[in-house]
Structure formats: structure tokens, C-alpha cells
Amino acid sequence: MKIVKNYLYTMSYQIFIFLVPVITIPYISRTIGTDGIGLNAYTSSIISYFTLLANYGLSLYGSRTIAFYRDEKYQMSKKFWEIVIAKIIMMAISLIFFFIYLSIISEYRYILLLQGIQILATGIDISWFFIGIEDFKSTVTRSFIVRIISIVIIFLLVHDSQDLAKYILIVGGSSFIGNLTLWPYTKQKIFRIDIKIVDFFSVLIAGGSLFLPALTATLFISFNRILLGSLSTFTQTSFFDNSDKVVRIFLSLLTAVGTVIFPRIANHFKKGELYQMNRYIEISVSLVSCLSFPIVFGIILVSDSFSRLFYGSNFAGISIVLSILSIELIFMGWSQLIGQQYMIVIGKAKELTISMLSSFLICSIAAFFLIPHYGAAASAVISVIGEALMFLIQIYVVRKYINILNLFKEVWKYMLASSVMFVFCLFLKGKFHFYSDVFQILLIGFSGVAVYILVLLLLKPKSIKTLWELTRRISK
């Protein structure tokens, strides 16, 4: 099946993304330092609002719309150009607001200007088109090449804390060039359309319905960094930012599931094939649960060794933040499927926004009181509570459309297998605590995976069996 191929393409890239920080995090942490990483995180959070405006919810709208019309090439081409023009307009508006903002502020203007390349990268991004037609090979191949080149340049040019500007320029420039390289792939897939019949205003209106969920999601991600930079210190900001980066590396393994199934469930919904759509969601939730629980337990087990090895002595105490923050992976994985995928497809963007805003408002109030006293640890706790609250609201909304018990009927098996793994590895950790950090990470990693798989083989989750059958079918 094509969906399994796409997942394997996406997962292979996510594994690559997972391995990249193993090389770059220790290097960047030691060269740029805590204050440099904190400043990068702070300015990046500010620029995320301008990239959000440039995107305007059009990427999600684009992948859904292309999935709807992928069997009608003329209509698909028309929709493609409508979305492209709408994105260019929103990029121009975002740049205007960005330069107005730069003229007002006095701090970090140069760093923010370099971060602004991300606005241009967002404006020319057409990865949503390839997601809609389920052509993940093109995007994954491009991403592999661009990411490898950017890593090489970072090692060649970034050597100390004075090279922060170079680092930001490399990251932003690689995003821009990477997005630009996708355009040649559209030649055989898209017709040229008379601009007179292109209705980009309707696209702007439709995209607006998805802008609020995207805005709220960005607020959720960046608000903690901005508050830490304002109410605490850049050191605390760097603690949270580095922990969040590790969590989001693992999150990318989970969101790969949603990215691949989104165009498929959108297409089934358009055709009225609701049973098939719900079936894909049920399998996906089970797969995300299968991955997220052992990942969370594993991060908690190796957080001390990992922090010493990858961040160095300047980041003493970051392991606590990382352990707490990792818990949100479970809720983020589920929420990405139920909220960002399922609710968008069935037209519940308004309810999705409400779930996000409700959680954001509650967490914001708590953050103002707790962050000045407890710093990054408070931000981590608030993030976990926020993600859990958001997910519970989303489940309440979709209960009328899908059987909630069917969604989570096998979650207990993954929780049990992960708990057995945790206890076994905790025993090993106690026995071999005097060995090197590298040895402890490898020992817990390989032992944990082996124990987890063994327990799952005994529990026999049905969804994993279904996925295995699909994988065997595609290999024939």
C-alpha cells in the first residue's frame, strides 16, 4: 500500500533527523553556549509569529485541498495556483509588519533580521502540495540533501559564541533553499492556469479558518520561551529550549504517522467513506501509543546521562526539565492525530481552536506566577498540563464521530510493556551506575527495546498485527 511506503519514507527521514542532534547538540551547546542558545530561542519564538502570519494556515488548507482534488488534475492545478498566490500575498503582509516591528524595537535587531529569512522560506514552501498528492519521496529526498549540507557548513563556520549570527543564517538559509528546490518537481504535475480565473480571495477566507488553530499552536510553543526570556534568564530559556528540541525530535517520529495519513483520511472523507477514515485513525492512535510510551519512559531513564554527555557541565539541572517535558509526548502524539488531522478533516477547526485557546489561557495565568520562581521546570510542568487539557477537550468534541473506546482499547498494553521495561532498566541502571554515560545510554537503550518488544509479543496488540500485515503486503 502507498500509505505504508509513504510512512517508511517519512520515518526514514525522521530517524535521520533523530540522529542529527546526536552530532550537533553537543557541538552547538559548547560553542554557542547557554546565553547564545537562549537568545536564539528567544528571537526564534518572536519570528515564529511572523512566519505564522506568512503561512496563514494555508499549508494545512493546501494539503487538505490537494488531497480532495488530486484525481482531477485541472481543478488541482487551479487550487495549487490559488494557494500559491495567497501565500505570496500573506508573506508580503508579514514582511511589512516585520519591518515595522524592527523599526520600533531596539534590542537584538540584527539577530531578528537574520531570523527573518524564515518568513521568506515559509512564503515559498510548497511541501503541502506533495503531502496532498502523497508524494513523500520528493520532499524526503530534498530534505536529506539540504540537511546534510547545512550540518557540514555549521561545523565549518560555527566555532564559538561570536558565531551565533552565522548559525542562524545557516539554519534560515538552508530552509529557504530547501523549499526552493521543491518547485522543479511540480513541472509534470501542475498545469499553467490563466490568472484571471484564479480565485485566491476565497482561499484567503478559507485559510483564515485554519489560521486561528495555527496561531494558538504557535502561541503554545513559543510563549514559554518568551516568558522565560522576559521573566527569568536566558540560561533558563536555553534549558527549556534544548529540552524542547529533544522532545520535538521524538515527536517528529510520532507526527510522521499523522502527516502520512492526513491526505488519505481527507480523501476518504470527501468520498463519504467514513468507516475507512475512522479505521485509519484507530490504527494510527495505536501506533502512536506504541511509540510514545516507551520513548517517554526511556527519556526519563537516561536523562541524567544524556544531559551530561550532550550538553556539558554548563547545563547542570537540565535533566529535570527534560524528564518532565518528555511526558507531553504522549498527549501531543494523540492530539496531533485527533486535533490537527481528524478535526480539521471533518470541519471542526473552530472547536480545535477553542481547545487550544482554553488550554493556553489557563497555562498562561499559571506561567506568570510560576516561571519567575521556578524557571524552566515550571514551564515544563505547565506545558504537560496544557497538552493534556487540550487533548481532553478534543476527545470530548469528537466523541460523536468516532468510538473513543475503540481508539484507546489497546493503550493499556503499551503502558504495561513500557512499565515492565522501565523497572527492568532501572534495575540495570542501579547495577551499572559507575560506568560511562555512553555505556549507560546504550545499555538502557538496547535492553529497553528488547524487553519492550518481548512484552508486546506476549500481549499481541491487534493494531500492530494489522500494521505488520500491511507492511508484508507492500514488500511482495
GROMACS .gro file of C-alpha atoms in nm:
model
  476
    1MET     CA    1   0.000   0.000   0.000
    2LYS     CA    2   0.113   0.352  -0.085
    3ILE     CA    3   0.044   0.475   0.266
    4VAL     CA    4   0.298   0.231   0.412
    5LYS     CA    5   0.559   0.336   0.156
    6ASN     CA    6   0.499   0.700   0.246
    7TYR     CA    7   0.530   0.622   0.614
    8LEU     CA    8   0.858   0.441   0.556
    9TYR     CA    9   0.989   0.738   0.356
   10THR     CA   10   0.882   0.979   0.626
   11MET     CA   11   1.003   0.760   0.910
   12SER     CA   12   1.346   0.714   0.747
   13TYR     CA   13   1.384   1.091   0.734
   14GLN     CA   14   1.265   1.131   1.093
   15ILE     CA   15   1.522   0.872   1.205
   16PHE     CA   16   1.784   1.077   1.022
   17ILE     CA   17   1.657   1.391   1.197
   18PHE     CA   18   1.678   1.197   1.522
   19LEU     CA   19   2.044   1.111   1.461
   20VAL     CA   20   2.149   1.462   1.351
   21PRO     CA   21   2.127   1.618   1.701
   22VAL     CA   22   2.349   1.338   1.834
   23ILE     CA   23   2.622   1.518   1.638
   24THR     CA   24   2.509   1.882   1.651
   25ILE     CA   25   2.369   1.930   2.004
   26PRO     CA   26   2.698   1.867   2.191
   27TYR     CA   27   2.883   2.089   1.942
   28ILE     CA   28   2.636   2.381   1.942
   29SER     CA   29   2.589   2.366   2.321
   30ARG     CA   30   2.962   2.402   2.376
   31THR     CA   31   3.038   2.657   2.102
   32ILE     CA   32   2.745   2.898   2.122
   33GLY     CA   33   2.687   2.848   2.497
   34THR     CA   34   2.379   2.880   2.717
   35ASP     CA   35   2.324   3.252   2.659
   36GLY     CA   36   2.364   3.217   2.282
   37ILE     CA   37   2.118   2.928   2.264
   38GLY     CA   38   1.878   3.121   2.487
   39LEU     CA   39   1.898   3.430   2.264
   40ASN     CA   40   1.843   3.216   1.954
   41ALA     CA   41   1.539   3.054   2.117
   42TYR     CA   42   1.400   3.390   2.230
   43THR     CA   43   1.432   3.563   1.890
   44SER     CA   44   1.316   3.250   1.707
   45SER     CA   45   0.999   3.249   1.917
   46ILE     CA   46   0.931   3.610   1.819
   47ILE     CA   47   0.988   3.541   1.449
   48SER     CA   48   0.753   3.241   1.466
   49TYR     CA   49   0.457   3.481   1.483
   50PHE     CA   50   0.559   3.642   1.155
   51THR     CA   51   0.614   3.306   0.985
   52LEU     CA   52   0.274   3.204   1.117
   53LEU     CA   53   0.116   3.507   0.951
   54ALA     CA   54   0.304   3.431   0.628
   55ASN     CA   55   0.167   3.078   0.632
   56TYR     CA   56  -0.182   3.183   0.745
   57GLY     CA   57  -0.299   2.824   0.784
   58LEU     CA   58  -0.254   2.776   0.410
   59SER     CA   59  -0.017   2.478   0.431
   60LEU     CA   60  -0.273   2.268   0.616
   61TYR     CA   61  -0.552   2.400   0.395
   62GLY     CA   62  -0.337   2.329   0.089
   63SER     CA   63  -0.260   1.966   0.172
   64ARG     CA   64  -0.627   1.900   0.252
   65THR     CA   65  -0.750   2.073  -0.067
   66ILE     CA   66  -0.497   1.899  -0.293
   67ALA     CA   67  -0.599   1.566  -0.135
   68PHE     CA   68  -0.962   1.647  -0.220
   69TYR     CA   69  -0.887   1.723  -0.588
   70ARG     CA   70  -0.586   1.503  -0.664
   71ASP     CA   71  -0.792   1.288  -0.903
   72GLU     CA   72  -0.897   1.597  -1.105
   73LYS     CA   73  -0.576   1.745  -1.248
   74TYR     CA   74  -0.723   2.069  -1.383
   75GLN     CA   75  -0.900   2.150  -1.058
   76MET     CA   76  -0.593   2.051  -0.861
   77SER     CA   77  -0.376   2.285  -1.072
   78LYS     CA   78  -0.623   2.570  -1.024
   79LYS     CA   79  -0.627   2.520  -0.649
   80PHE     CA   80  -0.247   2.498  -0.643
   81TRP     CA   81  -0.200   2.841  -0.803
   82GLU     CA   82  -0.472   2.994  -0.587
   83ILE     CA   83  -0.294   2.878  -0.274
   84VAL     CA   84   0.050   2.985  -0.402
   85ILE     CA   85  -0.071   3.338  -0.480
   86ALA     CA   86  -0.246   3.359  -0.143
   87LYS     CA   87   0.078   3.255   0.031
   88ILE     CA   88   0.280   3.519  -0.155
   89ILE     CA   89   0.028   3.786  -0.051
   90MET     CA   90   0.044   3.677   0.313
   91MET     CA   91   0.425   3.666   0.301
   92ALA     CA   92   0.432   4.027   0.177
   93ILE     CA   93   0.192   4.136   0.454
   94SER     CA   94   0.402   3.955   0.713
   95LEU     CA   95   0.722   4.122   0.590
   96ILE     CA   96   0.559   4.465   0.618
   97PHE     CA   97   0.463   4.401   0.981
   98PHE     CA   98   0.808   4.254   1.047
   99PHE     CA   99   0.993   4.566   0.930
  100ILE     CA  100   0.754   4.786   1.125
  101TYR     CA  101   0.837   4.579   1.433
  102LEU     CA  102   1.212   4.613   1.366
  103SER     CA  103   1.178   4.991   1.343
  104ILE     CA  104   1.013   5.001   1.686
  105ILE     CA  105   1.238   4.775   1.892
  106SER     CA  106   1.597   4.848   1.992
  107GLU     CA  107   1.724   4.508   2.116
  108TYR     CA  108   1.850   4.217   1.904
  109ARG     CA  109   1.753   4.387   1.577
  110TYR     CA  110   2.034   4.227   1.375
  111ILE     CA  111   1.964   3.879   1.507
  112LEU     CA  112   1.593   3.919   1.433
  113LEU     CA  113   1.672   4.038   1.080
  114LEU     CA  114   1.866   3.717   1.018
  115GLN     CA  115   1.583   3.511   1.168
  116GLY     CA  116   1.353   3.688   0.919
  117ILE     CA  117   1.480   3.462   0.639
  118GLN     CA  118   1.235   3.209   0.782
  119ILE     CA  119   0.949   3.433   0.664
  120LEU     CA  120   1.073   3.408   0.304
  121ALA     CA  121   1.122   3.032   0.342
  122THR     CA  122   0.762   2.997   0.461
  123GLY     CA  123   0.627   3.201   0.169
  124ILE     CA  124   0.781   2.981  -0.100
  125ASP     CA  125   0.717   2.648   0.074
  126ILE     CA  126   0.503   2.410  -0.135
  127SER     CA  127   0.560   2.089   0.061
  128TRP     CA  128   0.184   2.090   0.129
  129PHE     CA  129   0.127   2.006  -0.239
  130PHE     CA  130   0.338   1.689  -0.222
  131ILE     CA  131   0.170   1.586   0.102
  132GLY     CA  132  -0.168   1.626  -0.068
  133ILE     CA  133  -0.076   1.401  -0.362
  134GLU     CA  134   0.102   1.161  -0.124
  135ASP     CA  135   0.439   1.206  -0.292
  136PHE     CA  136   0.663   1.193   0.013
  137LYS     CA  137   0.968   1.072  -0.178
  138SER     CA  138   1.031   1.415  -0.333
  139THR     CA  139   1.016   1.606  -0.007
  140VAL     CA  140   1.217   1.350   0.189
  141THR     CA  141   1.497   1.333  -0.071
  142ARG     CA  142   1.526   1.711  -0.082
  143SER     CA  143   1.527   1.735   0.297
  144PHE     CA  144   1.802   1.475   0.331
  145ILE     CA  145   2.036   1.660   0.096
  146VAL     CA  146   1.974   2.009   0.233
  147ARG     CA  147   2.006   1.898   0.596
  148ILE     CA  148   2.338   1.721   0.536
  149ILE     CA  149   2.483   2.025   0.358
  150SER     CA  150   2.370   2.259   0.638
  151ILE     CA  151   2.531   2.036   0.904
  152VAL     CA  152   2.863   2.039   0.717
  153ILE     CA  153   2.852   2.421   0.689
  154ILE     CA  154   2.774   2.457   1.062
  155PHE     CA  155   3.084   2.256   1.153
  156LEU     CA  156   3.297   2.455   0.910
  157LEU     CA  157   3.184   2.803   1.013
  158VAL     CA  158   3.044   2.795   1.370
  159HIS     CA  159   3.326   2.778   1.626
  160ASP     CA  160   3.239   2.998   1.928
  161SER     CA  161   2.975   3.223   2.086
  162GLN     CA  162   3.060   3.501   1.837
  163ASP     CA  163   2.927   3.282   1.554
  164LEU     CA  164   2.562   3.287   1.665
  165ALA     CA  165   2.470   3.506   1.366
  166LYS     CA  166   2.636   3.258   1.128
  167TYR     CA  167   2.445   2.971   1.286
  168ILE     CA  168   2.109   3.149   1.247
  169LEU     CA  169   2.193   3.242   0.887
  170ILE     CA  170   2.284   2.882   0.801
  171VAL     CA  171   1.964   2.742   0.954
  172GLY     CA  172   1.740   3.001   0.788
  173GLY     CA  173   1.923   2.987   0.455
  174SER     CA  174   1.901   2.608   0.438
  175SER     CA  175   1.524   2.626   0.496
  176PHE     CA  176   1.484   2.882   0.217
  177ILE     CA  177   1.699   2.694  -0.035
  178GLY     CA  178   1.541   2.362   0.061
  179ASN     CA  179   1.190   2.493  -0.003
  180LEU     CA  180   1.303   2.648  -0.331
  181THR     CA  181   1.431   2.313  -0.459
  182LEU     CA  182   1.081   2.162  -0.444
  183TRP     CA  183   0.949   2.378  -0.729
  184PRO     CA  184   1.110   2.188  -1.021
  185TYR     CA  185   0.923   1.873  -0.911
  186THR     CA  186   0.588   2.037  -0.997
  187LYS     CA  187   0.652   2.066  -1.374
  188GLN     CA  188   0.495   1.731  -1.466
  189LYS     CA  189   0.216   1.754  -1.210
  190ILE     CA  190   0.064   2.102  -1.250
  191PHE     CA  191  -0.096   2.285  -1.547
  192ARG     CA  192  -0.046   2.654  -1.612
  193ILE     CA  193  -0.369   2.836  -1.534
  194ASP     CA  194  -0.498   3.171  -1.660
  195ILE     CA  195  -0.456   3.407  -1.364
  196LYS     CA  196  -0.792   3.568  -1.447
  197ILE     CA  197  -0.980   3.259  -1.326
  198VAL     CA  198  -0.770   3.217  -1.011
  199ASP     CA  199  -0.979   3.296  -0.704
  200PHE     CA  200  -0.719   3.350  -0.435
  201PHE     CA  201  -0.953   3.562  -0.220
  202SER     CA  202  -1.169   3.261  -0.142
  203VAL     CA  203  -0.852   3.075  -0.043
  204LEU     CA  204  -0.759   3.355   0.198
  205ILE     CA  205  -1.103   3.333   0.355
  206ALA     CA  206  -1.086   2.952   0.382
  207GLY     CA  207  -0.729   2.962   0.511
  208GLY     CA  208  -0.839   3.206   0.779
  209SER     CA  209  -1.048   2.933   0.941
  210LEU     CA  210  -0.728   2.734   0.996
  211PHE     CA  211  -0.519   3.036   1.094
  212LEU     CA  212  -0.653   3.058   1.447
  213PRO     CA  213  -0.564   2.696   1.536
  214ALA     CA  214  -0.217   2.755   1.389
  215LEU     CA  215  -0.182   3.084   1.580
  216THR     CA  216  -0.282   2.919   1.905
  217ALA     CA  217  -0.041   2.630   1.843
  218THR     CA  218   0.243   2.877   1.785
  219LEU     CA  219   0.146   3.067   2.099
  220PHE     CA  220   0.161   2.742   2.288
  221ILE     CA  221   0.508   2.657   2.158
  222SER     CA  222   0.672   2.998   2.182
  223PHE     CA  223   0.502   3.155   2.484
  224ASN     CA  224   0.712   2.967   2.739
  225ARG     CA  225   1.036   3.077   2.572
  226ILE     CA  226   0.928   3.440   2.555
  227LEU     CA  227   0.816   3.441   2.920
  228LEU     CA  228   1.137   3.270   3.030
  229GLY     CA  229   1.342   3.527   2.838
  230SER     CA  230   1.140   3.812   2.992
  231LEU     CA  231   1.067   3.691   3.348
  232SER     CA  232   1.362   3.458   3.410
  233THR     CA  233   1.706   3.428   3.244
  234PHE     CA  234   1.845   3.327   2.906
  235THR     CA  235   2.007   3.032   3.083
  236GLN     CA  236   1.665   2.904   3.193
  237THR     CA  237   1.537   2.974   2.840
  238SER     CA  238   1.818   2.761   2.697
  239PHE     CA  239   1.735   2.481   2.945
  240PHE     CA  240   1.375   2.474   2.826
  241ASP     CA  241   1.466   2.523   2.460
  242ASN     CA  242   1.718   2.240   2.448
  243SER     CA  243   1.483   2.007   2.635
  244ASP     CA  244   1.200   2.100   2.400
  245LYS     CA  245   1.420   2.034   2.097
  246VAL     CA  246   1.492   1.681   2.221
  247VAL     CA  247   1.121   1.621   2.284
  248ARG     CA  248   1.029   1.750   1.938
  249ILE     CA  249   1.288   1.526   1.775
  250PHE     CA  250   1.098   1.229   1.917
  251LEU     CA  251   0.767   1.400   1.842
  252SER     CA  252   0.863   1.404   1.474
  253LEU     CA  253   0.862   1.022   1.482
  254LEU     CA  254   0.504   1.036   1.608
  255THR     CA  255   0.376   1.314   1.381
  256ALA     CA  256   0.510   1.123   1.079
  257VAL     CA  257   0.206   0.899   1.128
  258GLY     CA  258  -0.036   1.191   1.107
  259THR     CA  259   0.145   1.355   0.816
  260VAL     CA  260   0.113   1.038   0.609
  261ILE     CA  261  -0.250   0.955   0.689
  262PHE     CA  262  -0.385   1.313   0.659
  263PRO     CA  263  -0.427   1.317   0.279
  264ARG     CA  264  -0.568   0.963   0.291
  265ILE     CA  265  -0.837   1.037   0.552
  266ALA     CA  266  -0.919   1.366   0.376
  267ASN     CA  267  -0.976   1.176   0.052
  268HIS     CA  268  -1.193   0.914   0.227
  269PHE     CA  269  -1.396   1.191   0.394
  270LYS     CA  270  -1.462   1.363   0.060
  271LYS     CA  271  -1.586   1.032  -0.082
  272GLY     CA  272  -1.805   0.967   0.224
  273GLU     CA  273  -1.604   0.660   0.324
  274LEU     CA  274  -1.626   0.726   0.698
  275TYR     CA  275  -1.558   0.370   0.812
  276GLN     CA  276  -1.223   0.361   0.630
  277MET     CA  277  -1.135   0.706   0.763
  278ASN     CA  278  -1.206   0.608   1.125
  279ARG     CA  279  -1.020   0.281   1.081
  280TYR     CA  280  -0.705   0.466   0.975
  281ILE     CA  281  -0.733   0.692   1.279
  282GLU     CA  282  -0.775   0.393   1.515
  283ILE     CA  283  -0.463   0.220   1.377
  284SER     CA  284  -0.268   0.547   1.389
  285VAL     CA  285  -0.360   0.620   1.752
  286SER     CA  286  -0.249   0.269   1.847
  287LEU     CA  287   0.080   0.308   1.659
  288VAL     CA  288   0.148   0.647   1.819
  289SER     CA  289   0.076   0.496   2.163
  290CYS     CA  290   0.308   0.205   2.085
  291LEU     CA  291   0.592   0.451   2.016
  292SER     CA  292   0.525   0.731   2.267
  293PHE     CA  293   0.507   0.536   2.596
  294PRO     CA  294   0.847   0.362   2.568
  295ILE     CA  295   1.006   0.684   2.439
  296VAL     CA  296   0.885   0.880   2.744
  297PHE     CA  297   0.995   0.611   2.990
  298GLY     CA  298   1.328   0.585   2.808
  299ILE     CA  299   1.397   0.960   2.818
  300ILE     CA  300   1.332   0.966   3.193
  301LEU     CA  301   1.572   0.674   3.242
  302VAL     CA  302   1.865   0.826   3.052
  303SER     CA  303   1.803   1.199   3.114
  304ASP     CA  304   2.095   1.235   3.358
  305SER     CA  305   2.348   1.054   3.139
  306PHE     CA  306   2.217   1.219   2.823
  307SER     CA  307   2.239   1.571   2.970
  308ARG     CA  308   2.595   1.528   3.094
  309LEU     CA  309   2.707   1.380   2.763
  310PHE     CA  310   2.532   1.613   2.520
  311TYR     CA  311   2.512   1.947   2.698
  312GLY     CA  312   2.812   1.954   2.930
  313SER     CA  313   2.857   2.098   3.279
  314ASN     CA  314   2.709   2.439   3.187
  315PHE     CA  315   2.366   2.273   3.159
  316ALA     CA  316   2.362   2.107   3.503
  317GLY     CA  317   1.998   2.060   3.607
  318ILE     CA  318   1.854   2.035   3.256
  319SER     CA  319   1.780   1.663   3.308
  320ILE     CA  320   1.488   1.750   3.539
  321VAL     CA  321   1.335   1.978   3.277
  322LEU     CA  322   1.384   1.714   3.007
  323SER     CA  323   1.225   1.437   3.217
  324ILE     CA  324   0.917   1.644   3.296
  325LEU     CA  325   0.874   1.779   2.945
  326SER     CA  326   0.900   1.435   2.785
  327ILE     CA  327   0.562   1.337   2.935
  328GLU     CA  328   0.385   1.574   2.695
  329LEU     CA  329   0.489   1.348   2.406
  330ILE     CA  330   0.202   1.112   2.484
  331PHE     CA  331  -0.063   1.384   2.469
  332MET     CA  332   0.099   1.565   2.176
  333GLY     CA  333   0.103   1.246   1.969
  334TRP     CA  334  -0.265   1.180   2.033
  335SER     CA  335  -0.363   1.545   1.989
  336GLN     CA  336  -0.183   1.569   1.657
  337LEU     CA  337  -0.398   1.286   1.522
  338ILE     CA  338  -0.729   1.381   1.681
  339GLY     CA  339  -0.696   1.758   1.662
  340GLN     CA  340  -0.463   1.856   1.380
  341GLN     CA  341  -0.574   1.574   1.149
  342TYR     CA  342  -0.919   1.433   1.228
  343MET     CA  343  -1.090   1.754   1.346
  344ILE     CA  344  -0.953   1.955   1.053
  345VAL     CA  345  -1.077   1.698   0.802
  346ILE     CA  346  -1.431   1.683   0.944
  347GLY     CA  347  -1.453   2.063   0.958
  348LYS     CA  348  -1.411   2.120   1.332
  349ALA     CA  349  -1.142   2.390   1.311
  350LYS     CA  350  -1.346   2.618   1.540
  351GLU     CA  351  -1.365   2.355   1.812
  352LEU     CA  352  -0.994   2.282   1.767
  353THR     CA  353  -0.919   2.649   1.825
  354ILE     CA  354  -1.135   2.650   2.139
  355SER     CA  355  -0.945   2.351   2.280
  356MET     CA  356  -0.613   2.525   2.219
  357LEU     CA  357  -0.720   2.867   2.346
  358SER     CA  358  -0.875   2.725   2.662
  359SER     CA  359  -0.558   2.537   2.743
  360PHE     CA  360  -0.337   2.833   2.651
  361LEU     CA  361  -0.525   3.080   2.870
  362ILE     CA  362  -0.515   2.854   3.176
  363CYS     CA  363  -0.145   2.780   3.126
  364SER     CA  364  -0.061   3.147   3.065
  365ILE     CA  365  -0.205   3.250   3.401
  366ALA     CA  366  -0.010   2.975   3.576
  367ALA     CA  367   0.310   3.068   3.386
  368PHE     CA  368   0.308   3.431   3.502
  369PHE     CA  369   0.303   3.318   3.866
  370LEU     CA  370   0.537   3.016   3.848
  371ILE     CA  371   0.808   3.096   3.592
  372PRO     CA  372   0.972   3.384   3.789
  373HIS     CA  373   1.021   3.145   4.083
  374TYR     CA  374   1.082   2.804   3.925
  375GLY     CA  375   1.207   2.888   3.575
  376ALA     CA  376   1.231   2.614   3.313
  377ALA     CA  377   1.097   2.340   3.542
  378ALA     CA  378   0.772   2.535   3.584
  379SER     CA  379   0.746   2.583   3.207
  380ALA     CA  380   0.786   2.208   3.158
  381VAL     CA  381   0.510   2.121   3.407
  382ILE     CA  382   0.277   2.384   3.257
  383SER     CA  383   0.342   2.250   2.905
  384VAL     CA  384   0.248   1.895   3.005
  385ILE     CA  385  -0.072   2.010   3.178
  386GLY     CA  386  -0.160   2.226   2.878
  387GLU     CA  387  -0.117   1.944   2.626
  388ALA     CA  388  -0.323   1.707   2.842
  389LEU     CA  389  -0.603   1.959   2.884
  390MET     CA  390  -0.610   2.033   2.512
  391PHE     CA  391  -0.631   1.665   2.427
  392LEU     CA  392  -0.919   1.601   2.671
  393ILE     CA  393  -1.124   1.883   2.517
  394GLN     CA  394  -1.062   1.744   2.167
  395ILE     CA  395  -1.170   1.396   2.273
  396TYR     CA  396  -1.491   1.543   2.412
  397VAL     CA  397  -1.561   1.711   2.076
  398VAL     CA  398  -1.504   1.405   1.853
  399ARG     CA  399  -1.689   1.156   2.078
  400LYS     CA  400  -1.996   1.189   1.850
  401TYR     CA  401  -1.800   1.096   1.537
  402ILE     CA  402  -1.574   0.812   1.644
  403ASN     CA  403  -1.583   0.542   1.910
  404ILE     CA  404  -1.342   0.664   2.180
  405LEU     CA  405  -1.318   0.321   2.345
  406ASN     CA  406  -1.204   0.166   2.016
  407LEU     CA  407  -0.939   0.436   1.983
  408PHE     CA  408  -0.773   0.356   2.315
  409LYS     CA  409  -0.872  -0.002   2.385
  410GLU     CA  410  -0.515  -0.133   2.350
  411VAL     CA  411  -0.329   0.156   2.514
  412TRP     CA  412  -0.304  -0.039   2.841
  413LYS     CA  413  -0.084  -0.296   2.665
  414TYR     CA  414   0.170  -0.030   2.569
  415MET     CA  415   0.160   0.121   2.919
  416LEU     CA  416   0.218  -0.220   3.077
  417ALA     CA  417   0.501  -0.311   2.839
  418SER     CA  418   0.666   0.029   2.899
  419SER     CA  419   0.632  -0.010   3.277
  420VAL     CA  420   0.799  -0.352   3.269
  421MET     CA  421   1.075  -0.203   3.053
  422PHE     CA  422   1.119   0.088   3.296
  423VAL     CA  423   1.151  -0.133   3.605
  424PHE     CA  424   1.397  -0.367   3.434
  425CYS     CA  425   1.613  -0.081   3.304
  426LEU     CA  426   1.602   0.098   3.639
  427PHE     CA  427   1.748  -0.218   3.792
  428LEU     CA  428   2.024  -0.222   3.528
  429LYS     CA  429   2.091   0.147   3.583
  430GLY     CA  430   2.148   0.084   3.953
  431LYS     CA  431   2.384  -0.204   3.883
  432PHE     CA  432   2.593  -0.018   3.624
  433HIS     CA  433   2.574   0.341   3.753
  434PHE     CA  434   2.953   0.366   3.781
  435TYR     CA  435   3.005   0.305   3.407
  436SER     CA  436   3.036   0.585   3.148
  437ASP     CA  437   2.736   0.784   3.027
  438VAL     CA  438   2.772   0.639   2.676
  439PHE     CA  439   2.768   0.285   2.812
  440GLN     CA  440   2.460   0.353   3.028
  441ILE     CA  441   2.266   0.507   2.739
  442LEU     CA  442   2.348   0.218   2.506
  443LEU     CA  443   2.277  -0.044   2.773
  444ILE     CA  444   1.939   0.104   2.867
  445GLY     CA  445   1.852   0.171   2.503
  446PHE     CA  446   1.915  -0.178   2.367
  447SER     CA  447   1.789  -0.357   2.678
  448GLY     CA  448   1.477  -0.143   2.694
  449VAL     CA  449   1.387  -0.204   2.330
  450ALA     CA  450   1.439  -0.580   2.371
  451VAL     CA  451   1.224  -0.603   2.685
  452TYR     CA  452   0.951  -0.383   2.538
  453ILE     CA  453   0.925  -0.590   2.219
  454LEU     CA  454   0.926  -0.913   2.419
  455VAL     CA  455   0.635  -0.798   2.639
  456LEU     CA  456   0.442  -0.676   2.332
  457LEU     CA  457   0.486  -1.017   2.169
  458LEU     CA  458   0.320  -1.168   2.474
  459LEU     CA  459   0.036  -0.912   2.480
  460LYS     CA  460  -0.022  -0.926   2.099
  461PRO     CA  461  -0.182  -0.585   2.019
  462LYS     CA  462  -0.415  -0.625   1.719
  463SER     CA  463  -0.322  -0.294   1.558
  464ILE     CA  464   0.046  -0.390   1.541
  465LYS     CA  465  -0.056  -0.716   1.374
  466THR     CA  466  -0.261  -0.516   1.120
  467LEU     CA  467   0.034  -0.286   1.050
  468TRP     CA  468   0.264  -0.586   1.008
  469GLU     CA  469   0.025  -0.740   0.755
  470LEU     CA  470   0.017  -0.413   0.558
  471THR     CA  471   0.398  -0.397   0.557
  472ARG     CA  472   0.425  -0.759   0.438
  473ARG     CA  473   0.173  -0.689   0.163
  474ILE     CA  474   0.375  -0.397   0.029
  475SER     CA  475   0.700  -0.593   0.031
  476LYS     CA  476   0.558  -0.854  -0.207
   0.00000   0.00000   0.00000
